[in-house]
Short mmCIF file of C-alpha atoms and ligand atoms in Angstrom, two decimals:
data_model
loop_
_atom_site.label_atom_id
_atom_site.label_comp_id
_atom_site.label_asym_id
_atom_site.label_seq_id
_atom_site.Cartn_x
_atom_site.Cartn_y
_atom_site.Cartn_z
CA MET A 1 14.45 6.72 18.48
CA LYS A 2 12.50 3.50 18.53
CA ILE A 3 10.08 3.14 15.64
CA LEU A 4 7.33 0.53 15.35
CA VAL A 5 6.49 -0.35 11.75
CA THR A 6 3.40 -2.55 11.48
CA GLY A 7 2.81 -4.60 8.33
CA GLY A 8 6.51 -4.50 7.48
CA ALA A 9 6.44 -7.94 5.85
CA GLY A 10 4.08 -6.63 3.17
CA PHE A 11 4.78 -4.66 0.01
CA ILE A 12 5.07 -1.00 1.08
CA GLY A 13 5.88 -1.73 4.74
CA GLY A 14 8.74 -4.01 3.59
CA ASN A 15 10.15 -1.31 1.33
CA PHE A 16 9.80 1.21 4.20
CA VAL A 17 11.69 -1.09 6.60
CA HIS A 18 14.57 -1.42 4.09
CA TYR A 19 14.63 2.36 3.62
CA MET A 20 14.59 3.19 7.36
CA VAL A 21 17.12 0.56 8.45
CA GLU A 22 19.54 1.85 5.80
CA LYS A 23 18.96 5.58 6.28
CA TYR A 24 18.82 5.76 10.09
CA PRO A 25 21.38 3.36 11.61
CA GLU A 26 21.01 5.19 14.94
CA ASP A 27 17.27 4.47 15.14
CA GLU A 28 15.79 1.11 16.17
CA ILE A 29 13.18 -0.34 13.82
CA VAL A 30 10.75 -2.94 15.17
CA ASN A 31 8.69 -4.68 12.50
CA LEU A 32 5.39 -6.15 13.74
CA ASP A 33 3.50 -8.32 11.27
CA LEU A 34 0.95 -11.12 11.53
CA LEU A 35 2.32 -12.81 8.37
CA THR A 36 -1.04 -13.26 6.68
CA TYR A 37 -1.05 -14.53 3.08
CA ALA A 38 0.37 -11.09 2.12
CA GLY A 39 3.23 -11.08 4.60
CA ASN A 40 6.51 -12.62 3.49
CA LEU A 41 9.69 -12.85 5.54
CA GLU A 42 11.70 -13.37 2.34
CA THR A 43 11.09 -9.67 1.69
CA LEU A 44 13.10 -8.89 4.83
CA LYS A 45 16.17 -10.98 4.04
CA PRO A 46 18.24 -7.87 3.13
CA VAL A 47 17.82 -6.45 6.68
CA GLU A 48 17.89 -9.65 8.74
CA GLY A 49 20.74 -9.56 11.24
CA ARG A 50 21.06 -5.75 11.16
CA SER A 51 21.68 -4.46 14.69
CA ASN A 52 19.02 -1.70 14.42
CA TYR A 53 16.23 -4.07 13.31
CA HIS A 54 14.11 -6.86 14.71
CA PHE A 55 10.91 -8.68 13.77
CA VAL A 56 7.93 -9.55 16.00
CA ARG A 57 5.04 -11.70 14.85
CA GLY A 58 1.61 -10.59 16.08
CA ASP A 59 -1.83 -9.20 15.36
CA ILE A 60 -2.51 -5.46 15.67
CA SER A 61 -6.07 -6.24 16.77
CA ASP A 62 -4.90 -8.43 19.69
CA ARG A 63 -5.24 -5.89 22.51
CA PRO A 64 -3.43 -7.71 25.37
CA PHE A 65 -0.51 -8.58 23.07
CA ILE A 66 -0.23 -5.01 21.72
CA MET A 67 -0.40 -3.45 25.20
CA GLU A 68 2.34 -5.76 26.45
CA LEU A 69 4.53 -5.01 23.41
CA PHE A 70 4.17 -1.23 23.83
CA GLU A 71 4.93 -1.44 27.56
CA LYS A 72 8.04 -3.53 26.92
CA GLU A 73 9.44 -1.61 23.93
CA GLY A 74 8.55 2.04 24.70
CA PHE A 75 8.08 3.20 21.09
CA ASP A 76 8.64 6.84 20.13
CA ILE A 77 6.95 6.59 16.72
CA VAL A 78 4.35 4.20 15.30
CA VAL A 79 3.83 3.86 11.53
CA ASN A 80 0.82 1.69 10.77
CA PHE A 81 0.96 -0.08 7.41
CA ALA A 82 -0.71 -3.31 8.63
CA ALA A 83 -3.94 -3.88 6.75
CA GLU A 84 -5.96 -6.13 4.57
CA SER A 85 -5.20 -4.27 1.33
CA HIS A 86 -6.84 -5.97 -1.66
CA VAL A 87 -10.14 -4.54 -2.92
CA ASP A 88 -11.22 -7.79 -4.65
CA ARG A 89 -10.74 -9.80 -1.45
CA SER A 90 -12.77 -7.20 0.49
CA ILE A 91 -15.68 -7.75 -1.90
CA GLU A 92 -15.55 -11.52 -1.24
CA GLU A 93 -14.97 -11.41 2.54
CA PRO A 94 -15.30 -7.99 4.19
CA GLU A 95 -15.05 -9.06 7.83
CA ALA A 96 -11.28 -9.35 8.05
CA PHE A 97 -11.06 -5.78 6.75
CA VAL A 98 -13.09 -4.46 9.68
CA LYS A 99 -11.09 -6.49 12.20
CA THR A 100 -7.61 -5.50 11.03
CA ASN A 101 -8.14 -2.12 9.41
CA VAL A 102 -10.62 -0.61 11.88
CA LEU A 103 -10.27 -2.50 15.17
CA GLY A 104 -6.52 -3.01 14.69
CA THR A 105 -6.03 0.73 14.18
CA GLN A 106 -8.10 1.54 17.24
CA VAL A 107 -6.06 -0.86 19.39
CA LEU A 108 -2.82 0.78 18.17
CA LEU A 109 -4.27 4.22 18.93
CA ASP A 110 -5.17 3.16 22.49
CA ALA A 111 -1.70 1.73 23.05
CA SER A 112 -0.05 4.84 21.57
CA ARG A 113 -2.08 6.99 23.93
CA LYS A 114 -1.44 4.89 27.02
CA TYR A 115 2.31 4.61 26.45
CA GLY A 116 2.94 8.21 25.33
CA VAL A 117 3.94 7.66 21.69
CA LYS A 118 5.27 10.95 20.27
CA ARG A 119 3.90 10.39 16.77
CA TYR A 120 1.29 7.97 15.45
CA HIS A 121 1.28 7.84 11.65
CA GLN A 122 -1.54 6.17 9.74
CA VAL A 123 -0.77 4.96 6.22
CA SER A 124 -4.05 5.57 4.44
CA THR A 125 -5.09 5.61 0.80
CA ASP A 126 -6.59 7.87 -1.86
CA GLU A 127 -9.45 5.34 -2.10
CA VAL A 128 -11.10 7.02 0.92
CA TYR A 129 -12.10 9.85 -1.45
CA GLY A 130 -14.09 7.50 -3.71
CA ASP A 131 -13.56 8.13 -7.42
CA LEU A 132 -13.54 10.89 -10.03
CA PRO A 133 -15.39 10.84 -13.38
CA LEU A 134 -13.39 9.80 -16.46
CA ASP A 135 -14.44 12.89 -18.43
CA ARG A 136 -13.21 15.51 -15.92
CA PRO A 137 -9.38 15.47 -16.13
CA ASP A 138 -9.38 18.86 -14.37
CA LEU A 139 -10.54 17.29 -11.06
CA PHE A 140 -8.12 15.97 -8.40
CA PHE A 141 -8.38 14.71 -4.81
CA THR A 142 -7.26 17.31 -2.25
CA GLU A 143 -7.13 16.81 1.52
CA GLU A 144 -10.50 18.62 1.67
CA THR A 145 -12.27 16.22 -0.72
CA PRO A 146 -15.09 14.56 1.27
CA LEU A 147 -14.69 10.88 2.21
CA HIS A 148 -16.98 8.92 -0.10
CA THR A 149 -16.01 5.27 -0.26
CA SER A 150 -16.99 2.49 -2.68
CA SER A 151 -15.63 -0.87 -1.49
CA PRO A 152 -15.51 -2.62 1.89
CA TYR A 153 -11.72 -2.05 1.75
CA SER A 154 -11.94 1.71 1.25
CA SER A 155 -14.75 1.96 3.82
CA SER A 156 -12.57 0.24 6.42
CA LYS A 157 -9.64 2.57 5.63
CA ALA A 158 -11.87 5.66 5.87
CA SER A 159 -13.26 4.43 9.21
CA ALA A 160 -9.72 4.03 10.50
CA ASP A 161 -8.83 7.58 9.38
CA LEU A 162 -11.81 8.96 11.29
CA PHE A 163 -10.68 7.18 14.45
CA VAL A 164 -7.17 8.57 14.03
CA LEU A 165 -8.50 12.13 13.70
CA ALA A 166 -10.88 11.58 16.65
CA TYR A 167 -7.94 10.54 18.86
CA TYR A 168 -6.19 13.78 17.91
CA ARG A 169 -9.18 15.99 18.61
CA THR A 170 -10.49 14.21 21.71
CA TYR A 171 -7.31 13.03 23.45
CA GLY A 172 -4.64 15.19 21.81
CA LEU A 173 -2.74 12.16 20.47
CA PRO A 174 -0.08 13.49 18.05
CA VAL A 175 -1.18 11.91 14.78
CA THR A 176 -0.57 12.35 11.06
CA ILE A 177 -2.20 10.62 8.08
CA SER A 178 -0.88 10.10 4.54
CA ARG A 179 -3.22 9.23 1.66
CA CYS A 180 -1.27 7.85 -1.24
CA SER A 181 -2.23 6.76 -4.74
CA ASN A 182 -1.44 3.31 -6.25
CA ASN A 183 2.10 2.11 -5.51
CA TYR A 184 4.23 -0.22 -7.60
CA GLY A 185 7.79 -1.55 -7.35
CA PRO A 186 9.76 -4.44 -5.77
CA TYR A 187 8.05 -6.96 -3.45
CA HIS A 188 4.54 -6.17 -4.73
CA PHE A 189 2.25 -9.17 -4.17
CA PRO A 190 1.17 -10.68 -7.53
CA GLU A 191 -2.58 -10.40 -6.84
CA LYS A 192 -2.30 -6.67 -7.70
CA LEU A 193 -2.46 -5.41 -11.29
CA ILE A 194 1.19 -4.63 -12.15
CA PRO A 195 2.93 -7.69 -10.65
CA LEU A 196 0.05 -9.91 -11.84
CA ILE A 197 0.53 -8.74 -15.43
CA ILE A 198 4.34 -9.02 -15.28
CA SER A 199 4.33 -12.54 -13.83
CA ARG A 200 1.58 -13.85 -16.14
CA ALA A 201 2.99 -12.22 -19.28
CA LEU A 202 6.39 -13.81 -18.56
CA ALA A 203 4.60 -17.19 -18.50
CA ASP A 204 2.64 -16.34 -21.69
CA GLU A 205 -0.63 -16.62 -19.73
CA GLU A 206 -3.88 -14.73 -20.36
CA LEU A 207 -4.01 -11.26 -18.78
CA PRO A 208 -7.33 -10.37 -17.08
CA VAL A 209 -8.35 -6.73 -17.62
CA TYR A 210 -11.54 -5.66 -15.86
CA GLY A 211 -14.32 -4.15 -17.98
CA LYS A 212 -12.87 -2.22 -20.92
CA GLY A 213 -9.60 -1.36 -19.17
CA GLU A 214 -10.61 2.34 -19.13
CA ASN A 215 -10.33 2.89 -15.38
CA ILE A 216 -7.53 5.24 -14.38
CA ARG A 217 -5.04 4.87 -11.56
CA ASP A 218 -2.35 7.36 -10.48
CA TRP A 219 0.86 5.32 -10.08
CA LEU A 220 3.70 6.12 -7.66
CA TYR A 221 6.98 4.23 -7.35
CA VAL A 222 7.12 2.79 -3.84
CA SER A 223 10.36 4.50 -2.70
CA ASP A 224 8.77 7.90 -3.41
CA HIS A 225 5.97 6.93 -1.01
CA CYS A 226 8.50 5.81 1.63
CA GLU A 227 10.31 9.17 1.40
CA ALA A 228 7.02 11.01 1.80
CA ILE A 229 6.14 9.10 4.97
CA ASP A 230 9.62 9.70 6.40
CA LEU A 231 9.20 13.46 5.81
CA ILE A 232 5.71 13.50 7.32
CA ILE A 233 6.65 11.69 10.55
CA ARG A 234 9.65 14.00 11.08
CA LYS A 235 8.38 17.35 9.79
CA GLY A 236 4.63 17.05 9.17
CA ARG A 237 2.19 19.05 11.27
CA VAL A 238 0.35 17.11 13.94
CA GLY A 239 -3.35 16.51 13.24
CA GLU A 240 -2.84 16.93 9.48
CA VAL A 241 -3.59 14.79 6.43
CA TYR A 242 -1.11 14.77 3.51
CA ASN A 243 -1.96 13.47 0.04
CA VAL A 244 0.87 11.65 -1.78
CA GLY A 245 0.97 11.23 -5.57
CA GLY A 246 3.12 12.05 -8.57
CA HIS A 247 0.67 12.82 -11.42
CA ASN A 248 1.23 9.54 -13.24
CA GLU A 249 -2.29 8.77 -14.41
CA ARG A 250 -2.73 5.87 -16.81
CA THR A 251 -5.69 3.73 -17.89
CA ASN A 252 -5.31 0.09 -16.90
CA LEU A 253 -5.08 -0.84 -20.58
CA GLN A 254 -2.19 1.62 -21.06
CA VAL A 255 -0.37 0.04 -18.10
CA VAL A 256 -0.87 -3.48 -19.44
CA LYS A 257 0.24 -2.51 -22.96
CA THR A 258 3.33 -0.72 -21.61
CA ILE A 259 4.38 -3.85 -19.71
CA LEU A 260 3.78 -6.04 -22.77
CA ALA A 261 5.86 -3.72 -24.96
CA ILE A 262 8.81 -3.74 -22.52
CA LEU A 263 8.64 -7.53 -22.20
CA GLU A 264 8.17 -7.89 -25.99
CA LYS A 265 5.04 -9.98 -25.47
CA PRO A 266 1.94 -9.86 -27.75
CA GLU A 267 -1.20 -7.87 -26.90
CA SER A 268 -3.20 -10.96 -27.90
CA LEU A 269 -2.61 -12.18 -24.30
CA ILE A 270 -5.11 -9.56 -23.06
CA ARG A 271 -8.55 -10.85 -21.96
CA PHE A 272 -11.31 -8.41 -21.07
CA VAL A 273 -13.16 -9.98 -18.13
CA ALA A 274 -16.24 -9.14 -16.03
CA ASP A 275 -15.79 -5.84 -14.22
CA ARG A 276 -15.08 -5.44 -10.49
CA PRO A 277 -18.39 -4.62 -8.69
CA GLY A 278 -18.45 -0.94 -7.72
CA HIS A 279 -15.19 -0.38 -9.66
CA ASP A 280 -13.79 3.11 -8.96
CA ARG A 281 -13.32 4.95 -12.25
CA ARG A 282 -10.44 7.35 -11.72
CA TYR A 283 -8.02 8.26 -8.93
CA ALA A 284 -5.90 11.40 -9.22
CA ILE A 285 -4.00 13.02 -6.38
CA ASN A 286 -3.22 16.69 -5.87
CA PRO A 287 0.02 16.53 -3.83
CA GLU A 288 0.55 20.33 -3.52
CA LYS A 289 0.31 20.43 0.28
CA LEU A 290 3.11 17.86 0.71
CA GLU A 291 5.27 19.62 -1.90
CA ARG A 292 4.68 23.10 -0.47
CA GLU A 293 4.96 22.34 3.26
CA LEU A 294 7.58 19.59 3.29
CA GLY A 295 9.41 20.01 -0.02
CA TRP A 296 8.56 16.48 -1.24
CA LYS A 297 9.11 15.70 -4.92
CA PRO A 298 8.84 12.25 -6.48
CA LYS A 299 12.04 10.96 -8.10
CA TYR A 300 10.43 8.49 -10.53
CA THR A 301 8.38 9.04 -13.65
CA PHE A 302 6.14 6.09 -14.55
CA GLU A 303 8.36 5.26 -17.55
CA LEU A 304 11.45 4.95 -15.35
CA GLY A 305 9.70 3.20 -12.45
CA ILE A 306 7.97 0.56 -14.56
CA ARG A 307 11.23 -0.41 -16.30
CA GLN A 308 13.00 -0.67 -12.94
CA THR A 309 10.10 -2.74 -11.54
CA ILE A 310 10.12 -5.15 -14.49
CA ARG A 311 13.89 -5.55 -14.15
CA TRP A 312 13.43 -6.36 -10.44
CA TYR A 313 10.82 -9.07 -11.23
CA LEU A 314 13.14 -10.56 -13.85
CA GLU A 315 16.04 -10.63 -11.38
CA HIS A 316 14.01 -11.94 -8.42
CA LYS A 317 11.96 -14.73 -9.94
CA GLU A 318 12.39 -16.94 -6.88
CA TRP A 319 10.64 -14.30 -4.69
CA TRP A 320 7.39 -14.29 -6.69
CA GLN A 321 7.51 -17.87 -7.94
CA HIS A 322 7.36 -19.10 -4.32
CA ILE A 323 4.16 -17.11 -3.90
CA LEU A 324 2.58 -18.30 -7.15
CA SER A 325 2.30 -21.89 -5.98
CA GLY A 326 -0.12 -23.59 -3.58
CA GLU A 327 -2.63 -21.28 -1.95
CA TYR A 328 -2.25 -18.58 -4.61
CA GLU A 329 -3.28 -20.97 -7.40
CA GLN A 330 -6.53 -21.67 -5.53
CA TYR A 331 -7.09 -17.93 -5.07
CA PHE A 332 -6.63 -17.29 -8.81
CA GLU A 333 -9.05 -20.06 -9.72
CA LYS A 334 -11.66 -18.76 -7.26
CA MET A 335 -11.42 -15.10 -8.37
CA TYR A 336 -10.90 -15.52 -12.12
CA GLY A 337 -12.01 -19.09 -12.95
CA ASN A 338 -15.43 -18.15 -14.36
CA ARG A 339 -14.46 -14.66 -15.62
CA MET A 340 -11.86 -15.49 -18.29
P1 LIG B 401 0.13 -5.68 1.78
O1 LIG B 401 -1.15 -6.43 1.72
O2 LIG B 401 1.21 -5.99 0.79
O3 LIG B 401 0.78 -5.83 3.24
C1 LIG B 401 0.00 -5.79 4.40
C2 LIG B 401 0.84 -6.40 5.54
O4 LIG B 401 0.07 -6.30 6.75
C3 LIG B 401 1.18 -7.88 5.33
O5 LIG B 401 2.53 -8.13 5.61
C4 LIG B 401 0.28 -8.59 6.36
O6 LIG B 401 0.85 -9.80 6.86
C5 LIG B 401 0.16 -7.53 7.45
N1 LIG B 401 -1.05 -7.69 8.27
C6 LIG B 401 -2.32 -7.91 7.83
N2 LIG B 401 -3.15 -8.01 8.88
C7 LIG B 401 -2.40 -7.82 10.00
C8 LIG B 401 -2.70 -7.77 11.40
N3 LIG B 401 -3.95 -7.97 11.84
N4 LIG B 401 -1.70 -7.54 12.27
C9 LIG B 401 -0.42 -7.36 11.82
N5 LIG B 401 -0.08 -7.40 10.53
C10 LIG B 401 -1.06 -7.63 9.62
O7 LIG B 401 -0.28 -4.15 1.71
P2 LIG B 401 0.47 -2.91 1.01
O8 LIG B 401 0.04 -2.81 -0.40
O9 LIG B 401 1.90 -2.95 1.36
O10 LIG B 401 -0.22 -1.71 1.80
C11 LIG B 401 0.29 -1.27 3.05
C12 LIG B 401 -0.56 -0.13 3.57
O11 LIG B 401 -0.56 0.94 2.63
C13 LIG B 401 -2.03 -0.50 3.77
O12 LIG B 401 -2.48 0.12 4.95
C14 LIG B 401 -2.73 0.07 2.54
O13 LIG B 401 -4.06 0.40 2.85
C15 LIG B 401 -1.89 1.29 2.27
N6 LIG B 401 -1.82 1.74 0.87
C16 LIG B 401 -1.49 0.85 -0.13
C17 LIG B 401 -1.35 1.32 -1.43
C18 LIG B 401 -0.96 0.40 -2.57
O14 LIG B 401 -0.98 0.81 -3.74
N7 LIG B 401 -0.58 -0.85 -2.31
C19 LIG B 401 -1.55 2.68 -1.72
C20 LIG B 401 -1.90 3.54 -0.67
C21 LIG B 401 -2.01 3.07 0.62
O1 LIG B 402 -5.14 3.72 -4.71
C1 LIG B 402 -4.50 3.05 -3.68
C2 LIG B 402 -4.95 1.61 -3.63
O2 LIG B 402 -4.37 0.95 -4.74
C3 LIG B 402 -4.55 0.92 -2.33
O3 LIG B 402 -5.23 1.54 -1.26
C4 LIG B 402 -4.89 -0.58 -2.38
O4 LIG B 402 -4.42 -1.22 -1.20
C5 LIG B 402 -4.22 -1.18 -3.58
O5 LIG B 402 -4.53 -2.55 -3.70
C6 LIG B 402 -4.62 -0.43 -4.86
O6 LIG B 402 -6.02 -0.67 -5.16
P1 LIG B 402 -6.54 -0.92 -6.66
O7 LIG B 402 -7.83 -1.62 -6.59
O8 LIG B 402 -6.46 0.32 -7.47
O9 LIG B 402 -5.34 -1.91 -7.17
P2 LIG B 402 -5.38 -3.24 -8.05
O10 LIG B 402 -3.94 -3.55 -8.39
O11 LIG B 402 -6.19 -4.31 -7.42
O12 LIG B 402 -6.11 -2.78 -9.38
C7 LIG B 402 -5.61 -1.70 -10.17
C8 LIG B 402 -6.59 -1.49 -11.31
O13 LIG B 402 -6.49 -2.63 -12.20
C9 LIG B 402 -8.04 -1.44 -10.88
O14 LIG B 402 -8.73 -0.51 -11.69
C10 LIG B 402 -8.57 -2.85 -11.14
C11 LIG B 402 -7.75 -3.30 -12.32
N1 LIG B 402 -7.45 -4.75 -12.39
C12 LIG B 402 -6.93 -5.36 -11.28
C13 LIG B 402 -6.64 -6.71 -11.28
C14 LIG B 402 -6.10 -7.39 -10.04
C15 LIG B 402 -7.64 -5.44 -13.56
O15 LIG B 402 -8.07 -4.90 -14.60
N2 LIG B 402 -7.32 -6.79 -13.58
C16 LIG B 402 -6.86 -7.46 -12.48
O16 LIG B 402 -6.65 -8.70 -12.57
#
């Protein structure tokens, strides 16, 4: 089988490429990525030169390029990770999120339809459900929870999901969607909470925590997400949405303090800064459908996954230190300069 993975030079897509190239030597994996600020070919070094893998640089919203690629390659399966993924950036500059996340998805859907792709899988997010109140721990997102977005990022992802479902209903395109909670693990770009805290704590720098640090995220180790997507594209029912999450809810302050304790760094590094506008309070996934229908079970608890992640960042300093120079420094100054 020939599988197109888009966004495979990013965090989750990169981990998925590693997983697929290793697990399915008989399949051919094509990784299409535009290499935006978030794309990094260093992430793909472990699979470079493998006979069942190759990389193509390009934009999922570039229709003539995508049509030509699909005609040439004849993909059986498409897994779309490519996206603008950072909520804070979407608040600053929403337009790129519409172009890549909405238009890019629609271009891929058209190409999948025209060239007879057997399965189109959309990697979506729990953020499409909006948020849950902090004082109702009994509530969880199910696949029936109405879409109710907060940020330009989540709005663009929800729009894309609606297009995917429309292509199933209107044209019969065989689609599936996964909606996962917050991922963490190797190759996570250091603009996101966990790698940002690890890299800054190691340098004894101030750690920005939004608001009071009370917001809750439901953390999943990235390889558990990759296994879920693999199951869904092979065994999931066409036209269906599957939630992915492992019941690892933590407040942001708990996450930061856990990292500091493992690194033996002082809590005095923490700085409470101005809150994110529209900040979602709590995410919490009910993954029962995925467990019941496809037998998925996460392998990592948060305690195990966070230790493994920290070890990876300690052993791969060159990967993230390359990123933390140049353009990233300007980004940090722009986003945090007047908040700390
Ligand atoms: P990321 O930002 O690390 O990677 C995104 C990748 O997409 C980058 O390599 C980038 O170069 C590429 N890309 C961006 N625009 C492109 C375009 N127009 N054409 C081709 N490639 C393009 O993101 P991530 O955290 O790995 O997230 C991957 C997917 O998973 C996204 O769709 C995101 O919405 C979803 N998701 C992420 C999380 C999470 O916690 N990170 C959780 C659930 C779902
Ligand atoms: O839930 C899935 C989503 O998780 C994905 O769809 C997104 O692509 C991904 O970026 C992530 O979104 P979040 O906004 O939850 O992740 P982020 O790492 O940006 O922030 C996690 C929490 O930490 C959030 O409540 C905001 C807070 N935060 C974040 C940063 C960057 C801080 O307190 N300080 C920070 O400096």
